[in-house]
PDB file of C-alpha atoms in Angstrom:
ATOM      1  CA  MET A   1      11.336 -22.553 -92.876  1.00 58.00           C
ATOM      2  CA  LYS A   2      11.663 -24.526 -89.606  1.00 59.00           C
ATOM      3  CA  ALA A   3      14.675 -26.369 -91.034  1.00 58.00           C
ATOM      4  CA  ILE A   4      16.415 -23.068 -91.920  1.00 56.00           C
ATOM      5  CA  LYS A   5      15.870 -21.785 -88.402  1.00 58.00           C
ATOM      6  CA  PHE A   6      17.196 -25.004 -86.906  1.00 57.00           C
ATOM      7  CA  VAL A   7      20.404 -24.846 -89.016  1.00 54.00           C
ATOM      8  CA  PHE A   8      20.858 -21.158 -88.260  1.00 54.00           C
ATOM      9  CA  VAL A   9      20.643 -21.784 -84.512  1.00 56.00           C
ATOM     10  CA  ALA A  10      22.917 -24.774 -84.767  1.00 57.00           C
ATOM     11  CA  LEU A  11      25.561 -22.730 -86.622  1.00 53.00           C
ATOM     12  CA  LEU A  12      25.390 -19.958 -84.108  1.00 56.00           C
ATOM     13  CA  MET A  13      26.071 -22.468 -81.357  1.00 58.00           C
ATOM     14  CA  MET A  14      29.145 -23.768 -83.156  1.00 55.00           C
ATOM     15  CA  VAL A  15      30.498 -20.339 -83.979  1.00 50.00           C
ATOM     16  CA  GLY A  16      29.983 -19.088 -80.384  1.00 51.00           C
ATOM     17  CA  ALA A  17      31.622 -22.034 -78.840  1.00 48.00           C
ATOM     18  CA  THR A  18      34.657 -20.103 -77.597  1.00 45.00           C
ATOM     19  CA  SER A  19      32.460 -17.794 -75.474  1.00 47.00           C
ATOM     20  CA  PHE A  20      31.277 -20.842 -73.429  1.00 47.00           C
ATOM     21  CA  GLN A  21      34.725 -22.122 -72.619  1.00 48.00           C
ATOM     22  CA  ALA A  22      35.091 -20.090 -69.402  1.00 46.00           C
ATOM     23  CA  HIS A  23      31.940 -21.710 -67.982  1.00 57.00           C
ATOM     24  CA  ALA A  24      31.789 -25.054 -69.726  1.00 71.00           C
ATOM     25  CA  GLN A  25      34.004 -27.755 -71.165  1.00 89.00           C
ATOM     26  CA  PHE A  26      34.124 -27.639 -74.950  1.00 94.00           C
ATOM     27  CA  LYS A  27      35.301 -30.512 -77.179  1.00 96.00           C
ATOM     28  CA  ILE A  28      35.386 -31.131 -80.901  1.00 97.00           C
ATOM     29  CA  GLY A  29      36.372 -34.086 -83.072  1.00 98.00           C
ATOM     30  CA  PRO A  30      35.625 -36.469 -85.949  1.00 98.00           C
ATOM     31  CA  ARG A  31      32.864 -39.097 -85.684  1.00 98.00           C
ATOM     32  CA  VAL A  32      32.304 -42.259 -87.808  1.00 98.00           C
ATOM     33  CA  GLY A  33      29.809 -45.041 -87.549  1.00 98.00           C
ATOM     34  CA  LEU A  34      27.289 -47.499 -88.991  1.00 98.00           C
ATOM     35  CA  THR A  35      23.555 -47.056 -89.503  1.00 97.00           C
ATOM     36  CA  VAL A  36      20.818 -49.736 -89.635  1.00 96.00           C
ATOM     37  CA  ASN A  37      17.753 -48.218 -91.392  1.00 95.00           C
ATOM     38  CA  ASP A  38      14.252 -49.364 -91.874  1.00 90.00           C
ATOM     39  CA  LEU A  39      11.524 -47.581 -93.779  1.00 89.00           C
ATOM     40  CA  HIS A  40       8.348 -47.712 -91.725  1.00 88.00           C
ATOM     41  CA  PHE A  41       5.355 -47.739 -94.174  1.00 89.00           C
ATOM     42  CA  ASN A  42       1.868 -46.636 -93.388  1.00 86.00           C
ATOM     43  CA  LYS A  43       0.367 -49.595 -95.346  1.00 80.00           C
ATOM     44  CA  ASP A  44       0.766 -53.315 -94.859  1.00 74.00           C
ATOM     45  CA  VAL A  45       1.061 -53.830 -98.661  1.00 68.00           C
ATOM     46  CA  VAL A  46       4.729 -52.935 -98.443  1.00 77.00           C
ATOM     47  CA  ASP A  47       7.299 -55.165 -96.736  1.00 78.00           C
ATOM     48  CA  SER A  48      10.716 -53.665 -95.906  1.00 84.00           C
ATOM     49  CA  ASP A  49      14.005 -55.061 -94.545  1.00 82.00           C
ATOM     50  CA  ASN A  50      16.656 -53.486 -92.307  1.00 88.00           C
ATOM     51  CA  GLN A  51      19.675 -52.297 -94.294  1.00 93.00           C
ATOM     52  CA  THR A  52      23.136 -51.246 -93.245  1.00 96.00           C
ATOM     53  CA  GLY A  53      24.689 -47.873 -94.144  1.00 96.00           C
ATOM     54  CA  TRP A  54      27.394 -45.648 -92.735  1.00 97.00           C
ATOM     55  CA  THR A  55      27.964 -42.112 -91.381  1.00 98.00           C
ATOM     56  CA  ALA A  56      30.904 -39.742 -90.904  1.00 98.00           C
ATOM     57  CA  GLY A  57      31.379 -36.103 -89.880  1.00 98.00           C
ATOM     58  CA  LEU A  58      32.244 -33.669 -87.166  1.00 98.00           C
ATOM     59  CA  THR A  59      30.800 -33.408 -83.646  1.00 98.00           C
ATOM     60  CA  THR A  60      31.094 -30.838 -80.840  1.00 97.00           C
ATOM     61  CA  GLU A  61      30.246 -31.193 -77.134  1.00 97.00           C
ATOM     62  CA  PHE A  62      29.542 -28.742 -74.381  1.00 95.00           C
ATOM     63  CA  THR A  63      29.428 -29.932 -70.778  1.00 93.00           C
ATOM     64  CA  ILE A  64      28.863 -27.982 -67.516  1.00 89.00           C
ATOM     65  CA  PRO A  65      31.400 -29.259 -64.988  1.00 78.00           C
ATOM     66  CA  VAL A  66      30.218 -31.026 -61.803  1.00 77.00           C
ATOM     67  CA  VAL A  67      26.517 -30.918 -62.927  1.00 85.00           C
ATOM     68  CA  GLY A  68      27.185 -33.253 -65.851  1.00 89.00           C
ATOM     69  CA  LEU A  69      24.523 -31.578 -68.057  1.00 95.00           C
ATOM     70  CA  GLY A  70      25.359 -30.534 -71.558  1.00 95.00           C
ATOM     71  CA  PHE A  71      24.648 -31.085 -75.243  1.00 95.00           C
ATOM     72  CA  ASP A  72      26.307 -32.212 -78.390  1.00 97.00           C
ATOM     73  CA  LEU A  73      25.880 -30.899 -81.911  1.00 98.00           C
ATOM     74  CA  SER A  74      27.066 -32.724 -85.064  1.00 98.00           C
ATOM     75  CA  ALA A  75      27.242 -32.343 -88.827  1.00 98.00           C
ATOM     76  CA  MET A  76      27.208 -35.784 -90.420  1.00 98.00           C
ATOM     77  CA  TYR A  77      27.162 -37.263 -93.958  1.00 98.00           C
ATOM     78  CA  VAL A  78      24.800 -40.237 -93.732  1.00 98.00           C
ATOM     79  CA  ARG A  79      24.073 -43.100 -96.172  1.00 97.00           C
ATOM     80  CA  ARG A  80      20.672 -44.706 -95.443  1.00 95.00           C
ATOM     81  CA  ASN A  81      20.063 -47.773 -97.532  1.00 92.00           C
ATOM     82  CA  ALA A  82      16.581 -49.313 -97.917  1.00 89.00           C
ATOM     83  CA  LYS A  83      15.088 -52.352 -99.577  1.00 86.00           C
ATOM     84  CA  PHE A  84      11.395 -53.151 -99.725  1.00 84.00           C
ATOM     85  CA  LEU A  85       8.877 -55.171-101.661  1.00 82.00           C
ATOM     86  CA  MET A  86       6.127 -53.053-103.356  1.00 72.00           C
ATOM     87  CA  GLU A  87       3.627 -54.411-105.855  1.00 68.00           C
ATOM     88  CA  ASN A  88       5.599 -57.680-106.007  1.00 75.00           C
ATOM     89  CA  ASN A  89       8.703 -55.704-107.158  1.00 77.00           C
ATOM     90  CA  LEU A  90      11.869 -55.627-105.025  1.00 82.00           C
ATOM     91  CA  GLU A  91      12.945 -51.974-104.753  1.00 80.00           C
ATOM     92  CA  LYS A  92      16.181 -50.430-103.514  1.00 85.00           C
ATOM     93  CA  ASN A  93      16.400 -46.838-102.298  1.00 87.00           C
ATOM     94  CA  ASP A  94      19.891 -45.780-101.214  1.00 91.00           C
ATOM     95  CA  ARG A  95      19.755 -42.196 -99.924  1.00 94.00           C
ATOM     96  CA  ASP A  96      22.505 -39.785 -98.910  1.00 97.00           C
ATOM     97  CA  TYR A  97      21.833 -37.012 -96.362  1.00 98.00           C
ATOM     98  CA  ILE A  98      23.537 -34.270 -94.421  1.00 98.00           C
ATOM     99  CA  GLU A  99      22.244 -34.784 -90.896  1.00 98.00           C
ATOM    100  CA  ILE A 100      22.421 -32.256 -88.101  1.00 98.00           C
ATOM    101  CA  PRO A 101      21.508 -33.874 -84.724  1.00 98.00           C
ATOM    102  CA  LEU A 102      21.331 -31.768 -81.515  1.00 98.00           C
ATOM    103  CA  ASN A 103      21.200 -33.840 -78.311  1.00 98.00           C
ATOM    104  CA  LEU A 104      20.733 -32.871 -74.617  1.00 97.00           C
ATOM    105  CA  LYS A 105      23.197 -35.025 -72.766  1.00 96.00           C
ATOM    106  CA  TYR A 106      23.482 -36.050 -69.016  1.00 96.00           C
ATOM    107  CA  LYS A 107      26.673 -37.694 -67.853  1.00 94.00           C
ATOM    108  CA  LEU A 108      26.544 -39.999 -64.860  1.00 92.00           C
ATOM    109  CA  SER A 109      29.318 -39.387 -62.362  1.00 84.00           C
ATOM    110  CA  LEU A 110      30.421 -42.728 -60.852  1.00 85.00           C
ATOM    111  CA  PRO A 111      32.932 -42.777 -57.984  1.00 82.00           C
ATOM    112  CA  LEU A 112      36.407 -44.223 -58.617  1.00 83.00           C
ATOM    113  CA  ILE A 113      35.901 -44.809 -62.372  1.00 88.00           C
ATOM    114  CA  SER A 114      34.844 -41.411 -63.632  1.00 84.00           C
ATOM    115  CA  LYS A 115      38.306 -40.542 -64.813  1.00 84.00           C
ATOM    116  CA  VAL A 116      38.334 -43.622 -67.028  1.00 93.00           C
ATOM    117  CA  LEU A 117      34.725 -44.276 -67.920  1.00 94.00           C
ATOM    118  CA  VAL A 118      31.709 -41.907 -67.963  1.00 95.00           C
ATOM    119  CA  PRO A 119      28.363 -43.321 -69.091  1.00 96.00           C
ATOM    120  CA  TYR A 120      25.638 -40.930 -70.344  1.00 97.00           C
ATOM    121  CA  VAL A 121      22.167 -40.714 -71.792  1.00 98.00           C
ATOM    122  CA  ALA A 122      21.032 -38.388 -74.560  1.00 98.00           C
ATOM    123  CA  ALA A 123      17.934 -37.210 -76.444  1.00 98.00           C
ATOM    124  CA  GLY A 124      17.109 -34.580 -79.000  1.00 98.00           C
ATOM    125  CA  PRO A 125      15.956 -33.644 -82.507  1.00 98.00           C
ATOM    126  CA  SER A 126      17.742 -33.949 -85.829  1.00 98.00           C
ATOM    127  CA  VAL A 127      17.144 -32.662 -89.301  1.00 98.00           C
ATOM    128  CA  SER A 128      18.466 -34.395 -92.461  1.00 98.00           C
ATOM    129  CA  PHE A 129      18.809 -32.780 -95.880  1.00 98.00           C
ATOM    130  CA  LEU A 130      18.645 -35.074 -98.869  1.00 97.00           C
ATOM    131  CA  THR A 131      21.769 -34.793-101.177  1.00 96.00           C
ATOM    132  CA  SER A 132      20.938 -37.704-103.506  1.00 93.00           C
ATOM    133  CA  LYS A 133      18.195 -37.416-106.193  1.00 83.00           C
ATOM    134  CA  ARG A 134      14.515 -37.189-105.132  1.00 86.00           C
ATOM    135  CA  HIS A 135      12.857 -39.134-107.870  1.00 80.00           C
ATOM    136  CA  VAL A 136      14.085 -42.656-107.749  1.00 72.00           C
ATOM    137  CA  ASP A 137      11.785 -43.894-110.449  1.00 69.00           C
ATOM    138  CA  GLU A 138       8.129 -43.375-111.508  1.00 71.00           C
ATOM    139  CA  ALA A 139       6.810 -45.203-108.494  1.00 74.00           C
ATOM    140  CA  TYR A 140       8.132 -43.119-105.598  1.00 81.00           C
ATOM    141  CA  LYS A 141      10.218 -40.126-104.551  1.00 89.00           C
ATOM    142  CA  ASN A 142      12.272 -39.085-101.535  1.00 93.00           C
ATOM    143  CA  LYS A 143      11.496 -36.056 -99.452  1.00 95.00           C
ATOM    144  CA  SER A 144      14.187 -33.383 -99.390  1.00 96.00           C
ATOM    145  CA  VAL A 145      14.020 -32.687 -95.595  1.00 97.00           C
ATOM    146  CA  ASP A 146      13.586 -35.325 -92.899  1.00 97.00           C
ATOM    147  CA  TRP A 147      12.923 -34.569 -89.212  1.00 98.00           C
ATOM    148  CA  ALA A 148      13.548 -37.184 -86.466  1.00 98.00           C
ATOM    149  CA  PHE A 149      13.826 -37.446 -82.661  1.00 98.00           C
ATOM    150  CA  ASN A 150      16.729 -39.422 -81.238  1.00 98.00           C
ATOM    151  CA  LEU A 151      17.112 -41.349 -77.972  1.00 98.00           C
ATOM    152  CA  GLY A 152      20.476 -42.741 -77.103  1.00 98.00           C
ATOM    153  CA  PHE A 153      23.114 -43.764 -74.635  1.00 98.00           C
ATOM    154  CA  GLY A 154      26.908 -44.031 -74.610  1.00 98.00           C
ATOM    155  CA  VAL A 155      30.154 -43.943 -72.728  1.00 97.00           C
ATOM    156  CA  GLN A 156      33.178 -41.713 -72.816  1.00 96.00           C
ATOM    157  CA  LEU A 157      36.577 -43.401 -72.265  1.00 96.00           C
ATOM    158  CA  LEU A 158      39.657 -41.612 -71.030  1.00 93.00           C
ATOM    159  CA  SER A 159      37.951 -38.237 -71.648  1.00 88.00           C
ATOM    160  CA  HIS A 160      38.488 -38.537 -75.414  1.00 95.00           C
ATOM    161  CA  LEU A 161      36.835 -41.556 -76.947  1.00 97.00           C
ATOM    162  CA  ASP A 162      33.033 -41.311 -77.267  1.00 98.00           C
ATOM    163  CA  LEU A 163      31.127 -44.466 -78.185  1.00 98.00           C
ATOM    164  CA  ASN A 164      27.346 -44.202 -78.504  1.00 97.00           C
ATOM    165  CA  ALA A 165      24.169 -45.787 -79.872  1.00 98.00           C
ATOM    166  CA  ARG A 166      20.984 -43.946 -80.670  1.00 98.00           C
ATOM    167  CA  TYR A 167      17.608 -44.727 -82.171  1.00 98.00           C
ATOM    168  CA  GLY A 168      15.923 -42.252 -84.419  1.00 98.00           C
ATOM    169  CA  PHE A 169      12.139 -41.953 -84.848  1.00 96.00           C
ATOM    170  CA  GLY A 170      11.252 -40.300 -88.059  1.00 96.00           C
ATOM    171  CA  MET A 171       8.656 -37.565 -87.480  1.00 97.00           C
ATOM    172  CA  THR A 172       8.059 -36.584 -91.114  1.00 96.00           C
ATOM    173  CA  LYS A 173       7.667 -38.524 -94.325  1.00 94.00           C
ATOM    174  CA  ALA A 174      10.994 -39.594 -95.839  1.00 94.00           C
ATOM    175  CA  MET A 175       9.461 -41.265 -98.937  1.00 90.00           C
ATOM    176  CA  LYS A 176       6.194 -41.084-100.735  1.00 87.00           C
ATOM    177  CA  ALA A 177       4.809 -43.274-103.474  1.00 80.00           C
ATOM    178  CA  VAL A 178       3.596 -41.532-106.674  1.00 78.00           C
ATOM    179  CA  GLY A 179       1.940 -42.681-109.870  1.00 64.00           C
ATOM    180  CA  ILE A 180       0.511 -45.870-108.268  1.00 59.00           C
ATOM    181  CA  GLN A 181      -3.003 -46.753-109.316  1.00 54.00           C
ATOM    182  CA  ASP A 182      -5.817 -48.614-107.549  1.00 56.00           C
ATOM    183  CA  GLY A 183      -6.010 -46.190-104.661  1.00 53.00           C
ATOM    184  CA  LYS A 184      -2.477 -46.859-103.425  1.00 57.00           C
ATOM    185  CA  ALA A 185      -0.948 -43.527-104.194  1.00 61.00           C
ATOM    186  CA  ASP A 186      -1.209 -42.471-100.554  1.00 77.00           C
ATOM    187  CA  ILE A 187       1.556 -44.951 -99.477  1.00 84.00           C
ATOM    188  CA  ASP A 188       4.396 -43.215 -97.610  1.00 87.00           C
ATOM    189  CA  ALA A 189       7.208 -44.114 -95.233  1.00 91.00           C
ATOM    190  CA  LYS A 190       9.136 -42.692 -92.303  1.00 94.00           C
ATOM    191  CA  ASN A 191      12.745 -43.442 -91.364  1.00 95.00           C
ATOM    192  CA  ARG A 192      13.490 -45.637 -88.327  1.00 96.00           C
ATOM    193  CA  TYR A 193      17.152 -46.217 -87.712  1.00 97.00           C
ATOM    194  CA  TRP A 194      19.875 -47.218 -85.280  1.00 97.00           C
ATOM    195  CA  THR A 195      23.217 -45.367 -85.389  1.00 98.00           C
ATOM    196  CA  ILE A 196      26.317 -46.701 -83.669  1.00 98.00           C
ATOM    197  CA  SER A 197      29.293 -44.378 -83.818  1.00 98.00           C
ATOM    198  CA  LEU A 198      32.684 -43.571 -82.378  1.00 98.00           C
ATOM    199  CA  ALA A 199      34.217 -40.125 -81.960  1.00 98.00           C
ATOM    200  CA  TYR A 200      37.622 -38.825 -80.839  1.00 98.00           C
ATOM    201  CA  LEU A 201      37.075 -35.548 -78.941  1.00 97.00           C
ATOM    202  CA  PHE A 202      39.932 -33.058 -78.518  1.00 95.00           C
TER     203      PHE A 202
END
């Protein structure tokens, strides 16, 4: 239910963008990037490695002039790859999501160079909806909804190019082991990931 409310509010923000234009700067454009994902398990019996994936989608940005405060909202297709060792078996879990991150953003106004380069910091929640299959095999399954909190930083170049990096802390279980005997059925994992992306904002 919380996920539905989050998406509803996010869509209202995107649809109502034109009403903000008189008071704030509104930009929109495509975004592409790379992800480095790690499944953080709750038990030491599982070893995991960082894996590279990718992301692509659409992003919007609202900024209040002079103050430098605003937010960005995106709709991204994300591939999060994972590889881990469980019960002496090497497992792969490549998952596809639709991710909707919403970040509060503060732009730093620097004298002389602000027309060319504007650094910023950002933070906020994101929700990801699984689009690939839930049951990978008999040993574990992926959760259909994944909540995370992102911290990031970036820079805008020439008012159009937006390069950023953010780190996501998974707040809910992204994967849970099932059908494992000897008291190990309570193994689960949360997503931890870096995302480096580039957008062109119109």
